[in-house]
Amino acid sequence: MTASNQLSSPPAWRNWAGNQKFVPGETAKPRTEDEAIAILARTLQQGRPVRAAGAGHSFTPIVETSGLLLDLDGLQGVLSVDQARKRVTALAQTRIHAFGDALWQHGLALANQGDIDTQAIAGAIATGTHGSGVGLRSFSASLTGARLVDGLGAVRDIALEAEPDTLHALQTSIGMLGIMTRVTITVSPAYFLHEQIVILHIDDVLARWDDLRTRYRHFSFFWMPSDESADLYGLHNAGKDFCMVKLYNEVPDGFSPAAPGERADRSYRIYPQVFEPNFHEMEYFMPDSSGRQVFAEMRQLMLKSLPDSKYPMEVRFVAADEGWLSPNYRRASIVVSVSGTPGTDYWSYLRACDAVFRQFDGRPHWGKLHFITPERLEGLFPRYDDFKRVRRKFDPQGLFLNPHLAALFK
Ligand SMILES: Cc1cc2nc3c(=O)[nH]c(=O)nc-3n(C[C@H](O)[C@H](O)[C@H](O)COP(=O)(O)OP(=O)(O)OC[C@H]3O[C@@H](n4cnc5c(N)ncnc54)[C@H](O)[C@@H]3O)c2cc1C
């Protein structure tokens, strides 16, 4: 890149997992929001395709473009905090971890977080990134406003109160309505968490299923199909049919855990976990009410699929929301993820998992591998046609679509 705001000859882009690679037509790295808007307006008014990269942690080809790939790393930082309404406005590429200290000094915190905190806030919102907790919603659902540049190159400020339908279309829109330069999200009062990580046999987890779901703010678990699965995650005291169970509850400041190995700290210091192995992940959301049945079917399938089903199955819970393309649209979910082993042909195993999820009307995580077709989308997302109508209004030339997205949403 010659100057940071000049279009330049493109290097290849690859995602964190290394399963998505492409060479964009051109790249740009604006240093400010105004520069980003100017580059976007110019490019889109000339009818050239554009996509933005977040932190590259999606497994699906949703960043790919043959046109301009925007690196928004210059657009980071919390811009304003509305303590009374518990709303925070931040530049689009602000990393999840950057909200921790910045919000805490105002007595606020992100309401929930997932397993890692390296994603950009706009990337996390674009795909419905979530943590776990029956009462807790995804990052997308926290979106109450955004500034974006639409497919005609026009800047739009969208707010929940003024345009609720548009906002709900935008909440989980995989970058198809425009490039967001800033987002406003709802947050929580600051809170401390007590973390307990316990190894339980699956029979114990099943016996305590309802209690664990409701007694803890966060309940999630990794179920191990084999001893090797436990070893992959460094859980040498676990083994086949055991689960690593994560339990968090809110505690007062100064709380000191009684048992060795437990932690209590500010919320944002508890959530992130260290991921050692690479993996290629698939994740679907099923009705929470069918949780035990989904788990039972998946357990049988994974035992049958060994050694291909080497990675543990992660099980989480997410509350319902209003996002039109959200996998939690008006449906509380049990969320199940499985992974293929990089370097192997894992597609028939993942396809068999997809067949189980399909029986339970599974909706995909847009950032993780899936087998969804337009025919399936119609039945799974009641606002699918409405979304496509808004998409066409915001981007009549389809400049934010790439082949993967065009196949599903044109
Ligand atoms: C190790 C690991 C752990 C993970 N843990 C979780 C988890 O706990 N929970 C969970 O739900 N998911 C998880 N994920 C998936 C991940 O959170 C999502 O795929 C998320 O989208 C990644 O965010 P990102 O910033 O990397 O965005 P990217 O993957 O770079 O981009 C995601 C999408 O957002 C679009 N986009 C980015 N910026 C903008 C913008 N400014 N305007 C418009 N569109 C934009 C991109 O074009 C793309 O379509 C995990 C992934 C990995 C690799």
Tab-separated table of N, CA, C and O in Angstrom, residues 110-116 136 191 193 195 217-218 246 248 263 266-273:
chain	number	residue	atom	x	y	z
A	110	LEU	N	-20.235	-5.313	28.589
A	110	LEU	CA	-21.000	-6.067	27.586
A	110	LEU	C	-21.861	-7.084	28.333
A	110	LEU	O	-21.398	-7.720	29.290
A	111	ALA	N	-23.112	-7.237	27.881
A	111	ALA	CA	-24.055	-8.097	28.617
A	111	ALA	C	-23.642	-9.563	28.581
A	111	ALA	O	-23.929	-10.317	29.507
A	112	ASN	N	-22.972	-9.954	27.510
A	112	ASN	CA	-22.519	-11.341	27.395
A	112	ASN	C	-21.389	-11.388	26.379
A	112	ASN	O	-21.235	-10.472	25.560
A	113	GLN	N	-20.608	-12.426	26.399
A	113	GLN	CA	-19.530	-12.600	25.420
A	113	GLN	C	-19.406	-14.072	25.071
A	113	GLN	O	-19.852	-14.938	25.831
A	114	GLY	N	-18.749	-14.334	23.939
A	114	GLY	CA	-18.529	-15.705	23.500
A	114	GLY	C	-17.201	-16.243	24.008
A	114	GLY	O	-16.629	-15.729	24.979
A	115	ASP	N	-16.698	-17.249	23.309
A	115	ASP	CA	-15.495	-17.955	23.762
A	115	ASP	C	-14.207	-17.176	23.524
A	115	ASP	O	-13.180	-17.488	24.117
A	116	ILE	N	-14.242	-16.238	22.576
A	116	ILE	CA	-13.057	-15.418	22.316
A	116	ILE	C	-13.477	-13.954	22.296
A	116	ILE	O	-14.673	-13.645	22.162
A	136	LEU	N	-29.863	-14.596	27.838
A	136	LEU	CA	-28.943	-13.638	27.209
A	136	LEU	C	-28.979	-13.750	25.694
A	136	LEU	O	-28.992	-14.843	25.136
A	191	TYR	N	-20.586	-6.000	35.991
A	191	TYR	CA	-20.849	-7.140	36.878
A	191	TYR	C	-19.610	-8.020	36.995
A	191	TYR	O	-18.781	-8.078	36.086
A	193	LEU	N	-18.142	-11.929	37.711
A	193	LEU	CA	-18.565	-13.319	37.498
A	193	LEU	C	-17.728	-14.276	38.335
A	193	LEU	O	-16.519	-14.076	38.501
A	195	GLU	N	-16.562	-18.060	38.121
A	195	GLU	CA	-16.453	-19.139	37.129
A	195	GLU	C	-16.153	-20.465	37.818
A	195	GLU	O	-15.221	-20.569	38.606
A	217	ARG	N	-26.152	-18.072	35.253
A	217	ARG	CA	-26.257	-17.048	34.209
A	217	ARG	C	-25.730	-17.616	32.891
A	217	ARG	O	-26.290	-17.381	31.826
A	218	HIS	N	-24.623	-18.327	33.006
A	218	HIS	CA	-24.026	-18.985	31.837
A	218	HIS	C	-23.857	-20.455	32.159
A	218	HIS	O	-23.232	-20.813	33.151
A	246	LYS	N	-19.025	-25.386	31.861
A	246	LYS	CA	-18.681	-24.030	32.302
A	246	LYS	C	-19.913	-23.397	32.940
A	246	LYS	O	-20.986	-23.345	32.318
A	248	TYR	N	-21.143	-19.908	35.103
A	248	TYR	CA	-20.811	-18.579	35.625
A	248	TYR	C	-22.050	-18.011	36.304
A	248	TYR	O	-23.157	-18.126	35.761
A	263	ARG	N	-12.484	-19.102	39.660
A	263	ARG	CA	-12.069	-17.699	39.541
A	263	ARG	C	-13.270	-16.804	39.773
A	263	ARG	O	-14.413	-17.179	39.458
A	266	ARG	N	-13.838	-9.372	37.110
A	266	ARG	CA	-14.707	-8.588	36.232
A	266	ARG	C	-15.177	-9.490	35.080
A	266	ARG	O	-14.384	-10.297	34.566
A	267	SER	N	-16.412	-9.286	34.632
A	267	SER	CA	-17.007	-10.176	33.624
A	267	SER	C	-16.101	-10.391	32.419
A	267	SER	O	-15.868	-11.526	31.987
A	268	TYR	N	-15.547	-9.297	31.893
A	268	TYR	CA	-14.821	-9.411	30.627
A	268	TYR	C	-13.491	-10.145	30.767
A	268	TYR	O	-12.871	-10.500	29.766
A	269	ARG	N	-13.043	-10.326	32.001
A	269	ARG	CA	-11.811	-11.102	32.186
A	269	ARG	C	-12.106	-12.600	32.317
A	269	ARG	O	-11.210	-13.426	32.227
A	270	ILE	N	-13.358	-12.933	32.555
A	270	ILE	CA	-13.729	-14.349	32.729
A	270	ILE	C	-14.032	-15.010	31.375
A	270	ILE	O	-13.663	-16.156	31.137
A	271	TYR	N	-14.716	-14.287	30.489
A	271	TYR	CA	-15.248	-14.946	29.282
A	271	TYR	C	-14.219	-15.601	28.359
A	271	TYR	O	-14.407	-16.746	27.945
A	272	PRO	N	-13.154	-14.876	27.946
A	272	PRO	CA	-12.344	-15.470	26.870
A	272	PRO	C	-11.602	-16.726	27.291
A	272	PRO	O	-11.088	-16.802	28.408
A	273	GLN	N	-11.572	-17.710	26.418
A	273	GLN	CA	-10.807	-18.917	26.708
A	273	GLN	C	-9.715	-19.061	25.648
A	273	GLN	O	-9.833	-18.505	24.557
